[in-house]
Coordinates of N, CA and C in Angstrom, one line a residue:
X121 N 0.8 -1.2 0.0 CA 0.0 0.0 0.0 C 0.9 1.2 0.0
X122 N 0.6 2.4 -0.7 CA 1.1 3.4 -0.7 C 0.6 4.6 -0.4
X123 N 1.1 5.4 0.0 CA 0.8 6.7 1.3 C 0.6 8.0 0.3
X124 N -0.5 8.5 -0.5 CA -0.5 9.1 -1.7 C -1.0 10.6 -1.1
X125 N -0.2 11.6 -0.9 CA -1.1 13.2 -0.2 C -1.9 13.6 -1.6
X126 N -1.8 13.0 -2.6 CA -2.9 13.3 -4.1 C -4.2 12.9 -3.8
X127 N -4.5 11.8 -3.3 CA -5.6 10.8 -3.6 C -6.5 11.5 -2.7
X128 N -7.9 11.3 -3.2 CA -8.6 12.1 -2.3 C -9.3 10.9 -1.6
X129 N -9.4 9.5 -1.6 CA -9.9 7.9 -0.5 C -8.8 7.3 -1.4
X130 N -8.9 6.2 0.0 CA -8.4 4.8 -0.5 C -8.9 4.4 -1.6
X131 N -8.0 3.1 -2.6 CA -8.4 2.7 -3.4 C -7.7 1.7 -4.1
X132 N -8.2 0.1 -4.6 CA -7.2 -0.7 -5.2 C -7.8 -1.5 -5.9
X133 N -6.9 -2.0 -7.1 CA -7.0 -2.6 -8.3 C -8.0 -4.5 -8.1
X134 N -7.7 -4.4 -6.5 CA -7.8 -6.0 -6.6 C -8.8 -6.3 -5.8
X135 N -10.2 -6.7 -6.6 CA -11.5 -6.8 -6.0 C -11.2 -7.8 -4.8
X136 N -10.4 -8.9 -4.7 CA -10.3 -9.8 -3.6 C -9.8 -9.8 -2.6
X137 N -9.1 -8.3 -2.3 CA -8.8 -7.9 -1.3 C -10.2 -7.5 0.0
X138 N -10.8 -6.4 -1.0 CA -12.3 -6.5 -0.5 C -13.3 -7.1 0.5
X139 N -13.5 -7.4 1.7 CA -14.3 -7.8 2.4 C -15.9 -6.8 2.1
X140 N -17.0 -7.3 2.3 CA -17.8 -5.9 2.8 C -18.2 -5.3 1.4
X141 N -18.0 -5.6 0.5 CA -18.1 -5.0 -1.1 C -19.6 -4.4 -1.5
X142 N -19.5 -3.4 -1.4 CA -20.8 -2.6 -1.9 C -20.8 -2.1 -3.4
X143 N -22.0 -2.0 -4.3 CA -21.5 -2.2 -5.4 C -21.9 0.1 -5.3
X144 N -21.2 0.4 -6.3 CA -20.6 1.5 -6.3 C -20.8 2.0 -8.1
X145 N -21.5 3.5 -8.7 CA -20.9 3.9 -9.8 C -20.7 5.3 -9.6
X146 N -19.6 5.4 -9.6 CA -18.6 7.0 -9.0 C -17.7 6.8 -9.8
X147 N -17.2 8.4 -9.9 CA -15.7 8.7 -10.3 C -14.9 9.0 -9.1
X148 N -13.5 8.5 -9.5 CA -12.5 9.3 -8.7 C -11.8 10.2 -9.4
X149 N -11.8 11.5 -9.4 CA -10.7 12.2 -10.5 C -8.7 11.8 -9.7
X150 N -8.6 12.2 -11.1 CA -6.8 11.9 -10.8 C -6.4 13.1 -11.1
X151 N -4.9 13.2 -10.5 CA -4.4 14.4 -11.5 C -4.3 14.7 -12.8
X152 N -4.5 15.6 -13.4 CA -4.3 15.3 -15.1 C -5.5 15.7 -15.7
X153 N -7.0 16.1 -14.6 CA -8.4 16.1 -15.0 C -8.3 13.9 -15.7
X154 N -7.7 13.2 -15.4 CA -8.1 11.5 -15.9 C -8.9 11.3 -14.6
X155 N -10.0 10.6 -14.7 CA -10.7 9.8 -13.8 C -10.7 8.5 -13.6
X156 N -11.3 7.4 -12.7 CA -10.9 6.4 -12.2 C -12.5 6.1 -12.2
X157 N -13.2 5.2 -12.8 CA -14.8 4.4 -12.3 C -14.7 3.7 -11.1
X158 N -15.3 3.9 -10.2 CA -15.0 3.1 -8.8 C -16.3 2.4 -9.1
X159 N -16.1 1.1 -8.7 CA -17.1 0.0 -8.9 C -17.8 -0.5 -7.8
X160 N -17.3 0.2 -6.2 CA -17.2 -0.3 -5.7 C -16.9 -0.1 -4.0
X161 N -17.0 -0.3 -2.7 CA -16.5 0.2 -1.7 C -16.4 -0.9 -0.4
X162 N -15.5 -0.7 -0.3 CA -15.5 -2.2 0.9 C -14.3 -2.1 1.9
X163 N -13.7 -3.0 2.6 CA -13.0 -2.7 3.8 C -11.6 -4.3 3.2
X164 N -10.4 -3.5 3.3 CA -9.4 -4.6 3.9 C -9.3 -4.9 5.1
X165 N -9.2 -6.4 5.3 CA -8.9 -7.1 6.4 C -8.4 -8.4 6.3
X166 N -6.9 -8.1 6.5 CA -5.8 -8.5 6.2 C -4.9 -8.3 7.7
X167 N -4.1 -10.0 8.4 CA -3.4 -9.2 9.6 C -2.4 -7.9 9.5
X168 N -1.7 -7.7 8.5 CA -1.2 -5.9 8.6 C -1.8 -5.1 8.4
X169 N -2.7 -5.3 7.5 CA -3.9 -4.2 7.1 C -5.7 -4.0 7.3
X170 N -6.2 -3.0 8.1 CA -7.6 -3.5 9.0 C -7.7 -1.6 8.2
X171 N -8.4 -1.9 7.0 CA -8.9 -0.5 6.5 C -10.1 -0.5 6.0
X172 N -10.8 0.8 6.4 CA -12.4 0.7 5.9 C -12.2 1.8 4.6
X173 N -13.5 1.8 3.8 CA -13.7 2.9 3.4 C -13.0 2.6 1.9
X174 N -12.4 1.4 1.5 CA -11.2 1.4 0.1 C -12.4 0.8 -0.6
X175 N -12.0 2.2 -2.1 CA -13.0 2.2 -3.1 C -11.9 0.8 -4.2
X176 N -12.7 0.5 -4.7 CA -12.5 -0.9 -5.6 C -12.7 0.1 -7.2
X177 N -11.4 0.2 -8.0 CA -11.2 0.6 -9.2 C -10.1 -0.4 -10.0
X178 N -11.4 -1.0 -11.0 CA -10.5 -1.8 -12.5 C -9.2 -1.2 -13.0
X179 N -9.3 0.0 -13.2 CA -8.4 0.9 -14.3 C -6.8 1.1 -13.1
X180 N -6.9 1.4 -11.6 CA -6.0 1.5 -10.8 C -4.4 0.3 -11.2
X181 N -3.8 1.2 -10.8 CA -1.9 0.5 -11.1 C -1.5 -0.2 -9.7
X182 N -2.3 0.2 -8.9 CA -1.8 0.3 -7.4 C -2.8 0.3 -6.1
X183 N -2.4 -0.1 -4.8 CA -3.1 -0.1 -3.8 C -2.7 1.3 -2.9
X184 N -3.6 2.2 -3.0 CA -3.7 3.3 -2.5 C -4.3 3.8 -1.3
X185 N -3.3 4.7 0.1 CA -4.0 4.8 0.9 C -4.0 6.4 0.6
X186 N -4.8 7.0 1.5 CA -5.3 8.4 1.0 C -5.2 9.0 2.2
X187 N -3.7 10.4 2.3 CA -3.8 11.2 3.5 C -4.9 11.9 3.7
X188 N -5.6 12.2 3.2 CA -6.3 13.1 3.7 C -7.5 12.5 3.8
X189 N -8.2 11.0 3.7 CA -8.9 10.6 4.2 C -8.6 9.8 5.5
X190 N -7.2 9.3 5.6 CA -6.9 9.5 7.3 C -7.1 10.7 8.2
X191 N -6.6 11.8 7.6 CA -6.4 13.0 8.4 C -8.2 13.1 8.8
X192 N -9.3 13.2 7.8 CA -10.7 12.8 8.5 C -10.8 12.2 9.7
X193 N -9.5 10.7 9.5 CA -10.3 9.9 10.6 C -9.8 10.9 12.0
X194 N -8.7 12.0 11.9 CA -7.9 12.3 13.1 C -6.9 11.3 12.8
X195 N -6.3 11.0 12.1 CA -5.1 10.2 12.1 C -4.2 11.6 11.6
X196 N -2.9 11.2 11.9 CA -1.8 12.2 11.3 C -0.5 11.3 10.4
X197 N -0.6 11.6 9.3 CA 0.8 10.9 8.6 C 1.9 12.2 8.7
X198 N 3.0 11.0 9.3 CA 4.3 11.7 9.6 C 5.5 11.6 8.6
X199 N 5.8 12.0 7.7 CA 6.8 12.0 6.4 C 8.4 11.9 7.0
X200 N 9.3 11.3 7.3 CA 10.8 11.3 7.2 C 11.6 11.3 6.4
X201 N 12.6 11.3 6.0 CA 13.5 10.6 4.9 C 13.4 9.1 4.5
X202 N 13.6 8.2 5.6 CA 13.9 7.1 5.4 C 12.0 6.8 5.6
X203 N 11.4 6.7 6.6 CA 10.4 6.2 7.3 C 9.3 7.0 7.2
X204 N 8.0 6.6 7.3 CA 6.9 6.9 8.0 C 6.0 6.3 8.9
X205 N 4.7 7.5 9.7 CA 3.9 6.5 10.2 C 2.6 7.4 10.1
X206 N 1.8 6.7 10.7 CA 0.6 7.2 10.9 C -0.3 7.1 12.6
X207 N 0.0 7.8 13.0 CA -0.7 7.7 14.6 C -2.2 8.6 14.9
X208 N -2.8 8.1 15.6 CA -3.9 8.5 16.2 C -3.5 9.7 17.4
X209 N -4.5 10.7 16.6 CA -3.8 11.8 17.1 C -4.5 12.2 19.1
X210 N -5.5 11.5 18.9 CA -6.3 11.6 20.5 C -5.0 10.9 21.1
X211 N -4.4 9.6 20.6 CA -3.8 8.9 21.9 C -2.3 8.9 21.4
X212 N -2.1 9.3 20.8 CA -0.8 9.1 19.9 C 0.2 7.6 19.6
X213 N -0.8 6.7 19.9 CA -0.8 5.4 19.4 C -0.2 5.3 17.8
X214 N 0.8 4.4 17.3 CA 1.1 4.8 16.3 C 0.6 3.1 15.5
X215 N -0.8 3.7 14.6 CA -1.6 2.6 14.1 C -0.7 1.9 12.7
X216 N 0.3 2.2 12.0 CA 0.9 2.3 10.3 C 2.0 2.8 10.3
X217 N 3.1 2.1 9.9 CA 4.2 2.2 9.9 C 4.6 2.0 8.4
X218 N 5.7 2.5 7.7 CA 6.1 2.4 6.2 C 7.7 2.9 5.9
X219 N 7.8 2.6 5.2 CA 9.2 3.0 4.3 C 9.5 3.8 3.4
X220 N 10.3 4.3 2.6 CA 10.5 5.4 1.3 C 11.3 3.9 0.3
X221 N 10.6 3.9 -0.3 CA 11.3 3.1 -1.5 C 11.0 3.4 -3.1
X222 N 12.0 4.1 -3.5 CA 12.2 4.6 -4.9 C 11.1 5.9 -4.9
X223 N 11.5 6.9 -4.3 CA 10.2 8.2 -4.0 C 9.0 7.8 -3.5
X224 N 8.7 6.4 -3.2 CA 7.3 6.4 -2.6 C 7.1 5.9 -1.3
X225 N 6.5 6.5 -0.4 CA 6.1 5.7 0.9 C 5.6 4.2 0.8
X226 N 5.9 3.3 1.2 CA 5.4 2.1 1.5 C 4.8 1.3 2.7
X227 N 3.9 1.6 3.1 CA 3.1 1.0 4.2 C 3.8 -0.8 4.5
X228 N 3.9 -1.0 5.6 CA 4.5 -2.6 6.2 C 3.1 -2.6 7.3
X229 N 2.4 -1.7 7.6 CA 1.2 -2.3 8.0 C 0.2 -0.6 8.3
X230 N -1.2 -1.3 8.2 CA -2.0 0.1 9.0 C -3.2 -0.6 9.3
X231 N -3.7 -0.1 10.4 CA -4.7 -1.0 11.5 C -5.8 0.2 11.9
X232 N -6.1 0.5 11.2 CA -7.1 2.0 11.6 C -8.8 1.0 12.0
X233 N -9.4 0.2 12.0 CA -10.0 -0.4 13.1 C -10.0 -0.4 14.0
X234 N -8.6 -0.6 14.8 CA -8.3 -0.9 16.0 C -9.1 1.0 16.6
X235 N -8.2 1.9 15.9 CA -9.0 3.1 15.9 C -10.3 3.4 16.0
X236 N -10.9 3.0 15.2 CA -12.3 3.2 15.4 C -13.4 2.6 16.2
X237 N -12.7 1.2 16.6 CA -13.5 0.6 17.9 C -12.8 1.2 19.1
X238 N -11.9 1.8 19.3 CA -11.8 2.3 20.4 C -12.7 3.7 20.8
X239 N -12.4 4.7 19.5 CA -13.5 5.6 19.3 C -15.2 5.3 19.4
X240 N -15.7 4.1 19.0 CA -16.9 4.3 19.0 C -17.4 3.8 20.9
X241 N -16.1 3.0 21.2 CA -16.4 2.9 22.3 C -16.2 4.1 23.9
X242 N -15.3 5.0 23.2 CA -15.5 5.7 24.3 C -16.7 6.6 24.1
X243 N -17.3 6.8 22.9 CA -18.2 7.7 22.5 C -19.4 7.2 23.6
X244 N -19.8 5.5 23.4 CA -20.7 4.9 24.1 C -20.0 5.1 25.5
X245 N -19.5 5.3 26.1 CA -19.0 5.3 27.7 C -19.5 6.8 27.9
X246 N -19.3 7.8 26.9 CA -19.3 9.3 27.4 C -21.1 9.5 27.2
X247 N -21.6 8.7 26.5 CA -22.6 9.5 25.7 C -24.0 9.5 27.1

């Protein structure tokens, strides 16, 4: 998976990744004014990877995570030279960890579930 500050959601080429698959007819635009037909919307769950929300596109090169639909969840992606991560910014738990390999970020895991049941749970404790 790769860490894209372009992409406006998640998104990837490989319908069998997909748990949860809702059927979908949307565009994604790209840079370039090119667009992307999303077919599709469903959740990986994979033991490195526990992601909701990843649109399912035929035409896609690549498995795509989208900063700025973490930064929605309250997540923060952290850019280094060599490294990145992604932490939850209420607890600073750090959910996604990654690499720089050949100018791109590479994700080795991201667990943004774990996130969100803990959020819906304190919601239900405060509410």
């Amino acid at each position: 998976w790769i860490l894209d500050t372009f992409a406006s959601c998640h998104y990837t080429h490989n319908q069998r990744m997909l748990d949860q698959l809702l059927s979908s007819n949307d565009v994604l635009p790209m840079l370039g004014g090119n667009q992307l037909q999303i077919l599709g919307t469903g959740s990986v769950q994979t033991e490195r990877f526990k992601v909701p929300g990843v649109r399912y596109v035929q035409e896609g090169q690549r498995n795509t995570i989208s900063v700025a639909q973490l930064a929605g969840l309250g997540l923060v992606t952290v850019f280094e030279p060599i490294f990145c991560h992604v932490k939850d910014e209420e607890t600073g738990d750090i959910i996604g960890r990654g690499r720089s390999r050949n100018g791109l970020y590479v994700l080795d895991y991201l667990r943004i579930h774990q996130v969100l049941a803990s959020s819906i749970i304190t919601l239900i404790c405060y509410s």
